[in-house]
GROMACS .gro file of C-alpha atoms in nm:
model
  334
    1MET     CA    1  19.910   2.633   5.710
    2VAL     CA    2  19.835   3.002   5.763
    3THR     CA    3  20.120   3.236   5.667
    4LEU     CA    4  20.185   3.479   5.953
    5SER     CA    5  20.359   3.814   5.950
    6VAL     CA    6  20.417   4.100   6.196
    7PHE     CA    7  20.308   4.466   6.193
    8ASP     CA    8  20.485   4.691   6.444
    9GLN     CA    9  20.411   5.057   6.520
   10SER     CA   10  20.698   5.128   6.764
   11ALA     CA   11  20.437   5.194   7.033
   12LEU     CA   12  20.511   5.410   7.337
   13VAL     CA   13  20.391   5.286   7.674
   14SER     CA   14  20.343   5.505   7.981
   15GLY     CA   15  20.690   5.614   8.099
   16MET     CA   16  20.872   5.478   7.794
   17THR     CA   17  21.114   5.687   7.583
   18PRO     CA   18  21.118   5.679   7.202
   19TYR     CA   19  21.464   5.525   7.228
   20GLU     CA   20  21.320   5.230   7.419
   21ALA     CA   21  21.033   5.194   7.172
   22MET     CA   22  21.271   5.174   6.878
   23ARG     CA   23  21.494   4.930   7.064
   24ASN     CA   24  21.187   4.711   7.120
   25THR     CA   25  21.104   4.726   6.750
   26LEU     CA   26  21.451   4.593   6.662
   27ALA     CA   27  21.428   4.320   6.928
   28LEU     CA   28  21.086   4.215   6.806
   29ALA     CA   29  21.210   4.201   6.447
   30GLU     CA   30  21.498   3.971   6.546
   31ALA     CA   31  21.249   3.745   6.727
   32ALA     CA   32  21.008   3.740   6.434
   33ASP     CA   33  21.294   3.645   6.204
   34ARG     CA   34  21.395   3.362   6.438
   35LEU     CA   35  21.038   3.239   6.493
   36GLY     CA   36  20.949   3.195   6.125
   37TYR     CA   37  20.723   3.493   6.050
   38ALA     CA   38  20.714   3.580   5.680
   39ARG     CA   39  20.727   3.963   5.697
   40PHE     CA   40  20.795   4.244   5.939
   41TRP     CA   41  20.621   4.569   5.847
   42VAL     CA   42  20.666   4.905   6.021
   43SER     CA   43  20.433   5.202   6.022
   44GLU     CA   44  20.436   5.570   5.930
   45HIS     CA   45  20.257   5.802   6.174
   46HIS     CA   46  20.313   6.173   6.230
   47ASP     CA   47  20.270   6.396   6.535
   48THR     CA   48  20.124   6.101   6.730
   49ASP     CA   49  20.252   6.082   7.087
   50GLY     CA   50  20.169   5.714   7.134
   51LEU     CA   51  20.371   5.595   6.832
   52ALA     CA   52  20.738   5.656   6.755
   53GLY     CA   53  20.750   5.526   6.396
   54SER     CA   54  20.744   5.828   6.160
   55ALA     CA   55  21.003   5.723   5.900
   56PRO     CA   56  20.954   5.358   5.791
   57GLU     CA   57  21.233   5.355   5.534
   58ILE     CA   58  21.486   5.437   5.809
   59VAL     CA   59  21.347   5.180   6.051
   60MET     CA   60  21.344   4.923   5.768
   61ALA     CA   61  21.714   4.971   5.705
   62ALA     CA   62  21.792   4.902   6.071
   63VAL     CA   63  21.563   4.598   6.079
   64LEU     CA   64  21.704   4.452   5.759
   65ALA     CA   65  22.056   4.486   5.897
   66ARG     CA   66  21.959   4.299   6.215
   67THR     CA   67  21.774   4.007   6.049
   68ARG     CA   68  21.872   3.734   5.806
   69ARG     CA   69  21.570   3.604   5.608
   70ILE     CA   70  21.241   3.779   5.694
   71ARG     CA   71  21.094   4.023   5.441
   72VAL     CA   72  21.079   4.381   5.571
   73GLY     CA   73  20.833   4.645   5.456
   74SER     CA   74  20.654   4.973   5.505
   75ALA     CA   75  20.293   4.983   5.629
   76ALA     CA   76  20.274   5.221   5.472
   77VAL     CA   77  20.460   5.495   5.289
   78LEU     CA   78  20.205   5.777   5.251
   79LEU     CA   79  20.274   5.847   4.885
   80GLN     CA   80  20.047   6.151   4.853
   81HIS     CA   81  20.296   6.348   5.065
   82TYR     CA   82  20.611   6.268   4.872
   83SER     CA   83  20.790   6.260   4.537
   84PRO     CA   84  20.751   5.920   4.367
   85TYR     CA   85  21.107   5.961   4.239
   86LYS     CA   86  21.247   6.001   4.591
   87ILE     CA   87  21.053   5.696   4.721
   88ALA     CA   88  21.177   5.490   4.423
   89GLU     CA   89  21.538   5.580   4.502
   90GLN     CA   90  21.499   5.509   4.876
   91PHE     CA   91  21.357   5.163   4.809
   92ARG     CA   92  21.604   5.085   4.532
   93VAL     CA   93  21.882   5.151   4.783
   94LEU     CA   94  21.717   4.916   5.031
   95GLU     CA   95  21.671   4.651   4.762
   96ALA     CA   96  22.033   4.689   4.652
   97MET     CA   97  22.156   4.629   5.009
   98PHE     CA   98  21.908   4.348   5.089
   99PRO     CA   99  21.791   4.197   4.758
  100GLY     CA  100  21.471   3.993   4.765
  101ARG     CA  101  21.369   4.103   5.117
  102VAL     CA  102  21.207   4.447   5.067
  103ASP     CA  103  20.833   4.524   5.054
  104LEU     CA  104  20.705   4.866   4.952
  105GLY     CA  105  20.363   4.913   5.114
  106ILE     CA  106  20.173   5.222   4.999
  107GLY     CA  107  19.889   5.386   5.192
  108ARG     CA  108  19.635   5.660   5.117
  109SER     CA  109  19.574   5.793   5.468
  110SER     CA  110  19.707   6.125   5.598
  111GLY     CA  111  19.914   5.951   5.868
  112GLY     CA  112  19.818   6.201   6.137
  113LYS     CA  113  19.613   6.507   6.217
  114PRO     CA  114  19.540   6.767   5.944
  115PRO     CA  115  19.820   7.010   6.051
  116SER     CA  116  20.085   6.738   6.030
  117ALA     CA  117  19.954   6.627   5.689
  118ALA     CA  118  19.978   6.987   5.570
  119ALA     CA  119  20.331   7.016   5.706
  120LEU     CA  120  20.436   6.702   5.515
  121GLN     CA  121  20.303   6.842   5.189
  122TYR     CA  122  20.452   7.188   5.245
  123GLY     CA  123  20.684   7.265   4.956
  124ALA     CA  124  20.607   6.942   4.768
  125GLY     CA  125  20.493   7.139   4.463
  126SER     CA  126  20.275   6.872   4.297
  127ASP     CA  127  19.900   6.820   4.277
  128ALA     CA  128  19.926   6.481   4.099
  129SER     CA  129  19.655   6.231   4.188
  130PHE     CA  130  19.727   5.928   4.404
  131GLU     CA  131  19.690   5.698   4.101
  132ARG     CA  132  19.927   5.915   3.896
  133ARG     CA  133  20.183   5.903   4.175
  134LEU     CA  134  20.152   5.523   4.190
  135LEU     CA  135  20.209   5.492   3.818
  136ASP     CA  136  20.505   5.729   3.833
  137LEU     CA  137  20.651   5.533   4.128
  138ALA     CA  138  20.624   5.208   3.932
  139GLY     CA  139  20.781   5.373   3.631
  140PHE     CA  140  21.077   5.502   3.829
  141LEU     CA  141  21.123   5.164   4.004
  142ARG     CA  142  21.117   4.970   3.676
  143ASP     CA  143  21.278   5.228   3.443
  144ASP     CA  144  20.975   5.223   3.213
  145LEU     CA  145  20.814   5.567   3.225
  146PRO     CA  146  20.618   5.644   2.905
  147ALA     CA  147  20.819   5.822   2.636
  148ASP     CA  148  20.595   6.130   2.662
  149HIS     CA  149  20.636   6.159   3.040
  150PRO     CA  150  20.801   6.488   3.144
  151TYR     CA  151  21.067   6.291   3.338
  152ALA     CA  152  21.107   6.002   3.094
  153GLY     CA  153  21.483   6.051   3.079
  154VAL     CA  154  21.531   6.050   3.456
  155ARG     CA  155  21.652   5.726   3.613
  156ALA     CA  156  21.620   5.623   3.978
  157ARG     CA  157  21.948   5.492   4.110
  158PRO     CA  158  22.110   5.261   4.195
  159SER     CA  159  22.049   5.052   3.884
  160ILE     CA  160  21.957   4.700   4.000
  161PRO     CA  161  21.786   4.398   3.839
  162THR     CA  162  21.518   4.349   4.106
  163VAL     CA  163  21.246   4.568   4.258
  164PRO     CA  164  21.061   4.552   4.591
  165GLU     CA  165  20.718   4.389   4.613
  166ILE     CA  166  20.455   4.660   4.588
  167TRP     CA  167  20.151   4.640   4.817
  168LEU     CA  168  19.855   4.873   4.845
  169LEU     CA  169  19.711   4.897   5.197
  170GLY     CA  170  19.358   5.004   5.281
  171SER     CA  171  19.054   4.966   5.505
  172GLY     CA  172  18.787   4.992   5.236
  173THR     CA  173  18.714   4.907   4.874
  174GLN     CA  174  18.887   5.199   4.701
  175SER     CA  175  19.245   5.077   4.749
  176ALA     CA  176  19.141   4.720   4.670
  177GLU     CA  177  18.992   4.836   4.342
  178LEU     CA  178  19.301   5.034   4.248
  179ALA     CA  179  19.528   4.740   4.342
  180SER     CA  180  19.329   4.505   4.118
  181GLN     CA  181  19.350   4.751   3.827
  182LEU     CA  182  19.723   4.813   3.856
  183GLY     CA  183  19.842   4.465   3.953
  184ALA     CA  184  19.951   4.537   4.310
  185SER     CA  185  19.928   4.303   4.606
  186PHE     CA  186  19.660   4.412   4.855
  187ALA     CA  187  19.656   4.417   5.238
  188TYR     CA  188  19.335   4.493   5.425
  189ALA     CA  189  19.361   4.678   5.758
  190HIS     CA  190  19.089   4.498   5.954
  191PHE     CA  191  19.233   4.628   6.282
  192PHE     CA  192  19.181   4.989   6.178
  193LYS     CA  193  18.801   5.007   6.193
  194GLY     CA  194  18.687   4.650   6.242
  195ILE     CA  195  18.468   4.675   5.929
  196PRO     CA  196  18.473   4.336   5.758
  197GLY     CA  197  18.666   4.353   5.431
  198HIS     CA  198  18.546   4.029   5.276
  199ASP     CA  199  18.386   4.210   4.980
  200ALA     CA  200  18.705   4.415   4.922
  201ILE     CA  201  18.921   4.101   4.917
  202ARG     CA  202  18.676   3.909   4.697
  203ASN     CA  203  18.636   4.193   4.448
  204TYR     CA  204  19.014   4.237   4.433
  205ARG     CA  205  19.063   3.873   4.340
  206ASP     CA  206  18.775   3.869   4.091
  207ARG     CA  207  18.888   4.185   3.911
  208PHE     CA  208  19.267   4.147   3.934
  209ARG     CA  209  19.468   4.185   3.618
  210PRO     CA  210  19.846   4.212   3.575
  211GLY     CA  211  19.967   4.570   3.556
  212PRO     CA  212  20.254   4.806   3.621
  213LEU     CA  213  20.262   4.726   3.997
  214GLY     CA  214  20.267   4.344   3.970
  215ASP     CA  215  20.158   4.036   3.780
  216LYS     CA  216  19.973   3.812   4.028
  217PRO     CA  217  19.711   3.860   4.300
  218ARG     CA  218  19.826   3.837   4.658
  219THR     CA  219  19.620   3.924   4.968
  220ALA     CA  220  19.685   3.976   5.338
  221VAL     CA  221  19.467   4.089   5.630
  222CYS     CA  222  19.597   4.265   5.937
  223THR     CA  223  19.428   4.239   6.276
  224VAL     CA  224  19.515   4.261   6.645
  225VAL     CA  225  19.609   3.929   6.812
  226ILE     CA  226  19.681   3.890   7.183
  227CYS     CA  227  19.788   3.541   7.291
  228ALA     CA  228  19.882   3.438   7.645
  229GLU     CA  229  19.919   3.117   7.840
  230THR     CA  230  19.550   3.122   7.935
  231ASP     CA  231  19.233   3.293   7.813
  232GLU     CA  232  19.211   3.482   8.145
  233GLU     CA  233  19.564   3.623   8.117
  234ALA     CA  234  19.501   3.728   7.757
  235GLU     CA  235  19.190   3.918   7.867
  236ARG     CA  236  19.388   4.100   8.135
  237LEU     CA  237  19.653   4.201   7.880
  238ALA     CA  238  19.386   4.312   7.633
  239ALA     CA  239  19.219   4.563   7.870
  240PRO     CA  240  19.461   4.850   7.791
  241VAL     CA  241  19.415   4.781   7.419
  242ASP     CA  242  19.038   4.804   7.464
  243LEU     CA  243  19.084   5.137   7.641
  244ARG     CA  244  19.321   5.278   7.378
  245MET     CA  245  19.080   5.196   7.097
  246LEU     CA  246  18.801   5.358   7.299
  247LEU     CA  247  19.006   5.674   7.354
  248ILE     CA  248  19.093   5.696   6.985
  249ASP     CA  249  18.723   5.662   6.902
  250LYS     CA  250  18.669   5.963   7.130
  251GLY     CA  251  18.936   6.162   6.946
  252GLU     CA  252  19.205   6.127   7.215
  253PHE     CA  253  19.513   6.037   7.009
  254ALA     CA  254  19.784   6.178   7.231
  255ARG     CA  255  19.797   5.920   7.510
  256PRO     CA  256  20.062   5.646   7.514
  257TYR     CA  257  19.963   5.284   7.568
  258LEU     CA  258  19.838   5.231   7.924
  259THR     CA  259  19.897   4.952   8.177
  260PRO     CA  260  19.633   4.702   8.294
  261GLU     CA  261  19.617   4.889   8.626
  262GLU     CA  262  19.545   5.218   8.449
  263ALA     CA  263  19.282   5.046   8.237
  264ASP     CA  264  19.114   4.902   8.548
  265ALA     CA  265  19.098   5.249   8.706
  266TYR     CA  266  18.933   5.419   8.408
  267PRO     CA  267  18.571   5.535   8.476
  268TYR     CA  268  18.389   5.344   8.202
  269SER     CA  269  18.033   5.438   8.116
  270GLU     CA  270  17.786   5.182   7.981
  271GLU     CA  271  17.826   5.345   7.639
  272ASP     CA  272  18.204   5.296   7.669
  273ARG     CA  273  18.157   4.927   7.742
  274GLU     CA  274  17.930   4.889   7.440
  275ARG     CA  275  18.198   5.053   7.225
  276ILE     CA  276  18.460   4.816   7.365
  277ARG     CA  277  18.245   4.514   7.283
  278ALA     CA  278  18.204   4.643   6.929
  279ASN     CA  279  18.578   4.700   6.895
  280ARG     CA  280  18.649   4.338   6.985
  281THR     CA  281  18.562   4.256   6.623
  282ARG     CA  282  18.905   4.405   6.548
  283MET     CA  283  19.085   4.165   6.784
  284ILE     CA  284  19.160   3.798   6.843
  285VAL     CA  285  19.224   3.739   7.214
  286GLY     CA  286  19.286   3.421   7.413
  287GLY     CA  287  19.508   3.130   7.503
  288PRO     CA  288  19.683   2.928   7.230
  289ASP     CA  289  19.396   2.689   7.152
  290LYS     CA  290  19.134   2.965   7.129
  291VAL     CA  291  19.359   3.190   6.923
  292ARG     CA  292  19.442   2.913   6.678
  293ARG     CA  293  19.074   2.832   6.622
  294ASP     CA  294  18.980   3.199   6.582
  295ILE     CA  295  19.269   3.267   6.339
  296GLU     CA  296  19.183   2.965   6.125
  297ARG     CA  297  18.820   3.076   6.107
  298PHE     CA  298  18.914   3.439   6.045
  299CYS     CA  299  19.146   3.352   5.754
  300ARG     CA  300  18.901   3.100   5.610
  301GLU     CA  301  18.621   3.359   5.608
  302TYR     CA  302  18.846   3.616   5.443
  303GLY     CA  303  19.008   3.375   5.200
  304ALA     CA  304  19.333   3.561   5.259
  305ASP     CA  305  19.677   3.425   5.176
  306GLU     CA  306  19.834   3.576   5.487
  307LEU     CA  307  19.754   3.715   5.832
  308ILE     CA  308  19.955   4.015   5.951
  309VAL     CA  309  19.955   4.028   6.329
  310LEU     CA  310  19.954   4.349   6.533
  311THR     CA  311  20.009   4.285   6.903
  312MET     CA  312  19.979   4.600   7.112
  313LEU     CA  313  20.074   4.542   7.475
  314HIS     CA  314  20.208   4.760   7.757
  315ASP     CA  315  20.476   4.506   7.851
  316PHE     CA  316  20.734   4.412   7.587
  317ASP     CA  317  20.804   4.071   7.741
  318ALA     CA  318  20.432   3.990   7.725
  319ARG     CA  319  20.418   4.111   7.365
  320LEU     CA  320  20.716   3.896   7.268
  321ARG     CA  321  20.566   3.599   7.448
  322SER     CA  322  20.241   3.647   7.256
  323TYR     CA  323  20.430   3.618   6.925
  324GLU     CA  324  20.621   3.315   7.054
  325LEU     CA  325  20.301   3.136   7.159
  326LEU     CA  326  20.137   3.223   6.830
  327ALA     CA  327  20.425   3.086   6.625
  328GLU     CA  328  20.419   2.766   6.828
  329THR     CA  329  20.046   2.707   6.817
  330MET     CA  330  20.024   2.787   6.444
  331GLY     CA  331  20.330   2.571   6.367
  332ILE     CA  332  20.531   2.829   6.173
  333ASN     CA  333  20.865   2.787   6.353
  334VAL     CA  334  21.152   2.739   6.109
   0.00000   0.00000   0.00000
């Protein structure tokens, strides 16, 4: 059976307030917990009008408090902007409050446009490489910094016997390579560009060795899934997602998620339609039977342990129903 998890970006739809987006995130987390999904990951984006999730560690605390068994994680903390010591303490606090349920996903992207990335780094005072930051983070989490490290005597608190699972996230081979070298779990963001990551996953598994970030290989792939009662209804719901991906390709990041009516009214060129067809490689769309077949094939081709599902829809009830149908057709209900 395919292991399924949820990725949520606290998306803003036309006319929606950030308060409503966050409320939807919490409601979706409670549903995912009830339906049997393995994980619920939340994003970190900055200065992006269509997404409300800018502080995953805060959202995670709220989600963990509202759920009972599902693992909750970041997708992903953008480590290059922050102190590894501070991240270690934040996630130790989460692990102390909710032991055995916390995932620390780490990403390499800027998380927004160049000015917001510069603002995040303002005053950080460190030019350490990404790999150095990862090693320092692991050292602070596990209390095993090298003796010659300048902060070897500093301890992240609270002092607890367990640590979060550490995942590296990426949409190429670089993060997969680093994950295999340092022992981290690896999640491939297929939804981000639609570029197949089969080589990245295969190379990760072939080259994996235990290290400071973990001791066994674990892989997941994230893609967009839209499931409805029928194939036709799923296609109608997917139209705004097609349009949003198109607009992002054109550099238009500011718009919130649109409605099917707004998507129908957009003046598509033939070039736009070609781009939409290409972007469909990033999505699985259909009724329950079609979605089940496509997911089974997708996971088989990737050889992934887990599928992380991103469902981006204008209507929250339709989004929730998509996850319900998916849990039912894939047989994950607990």
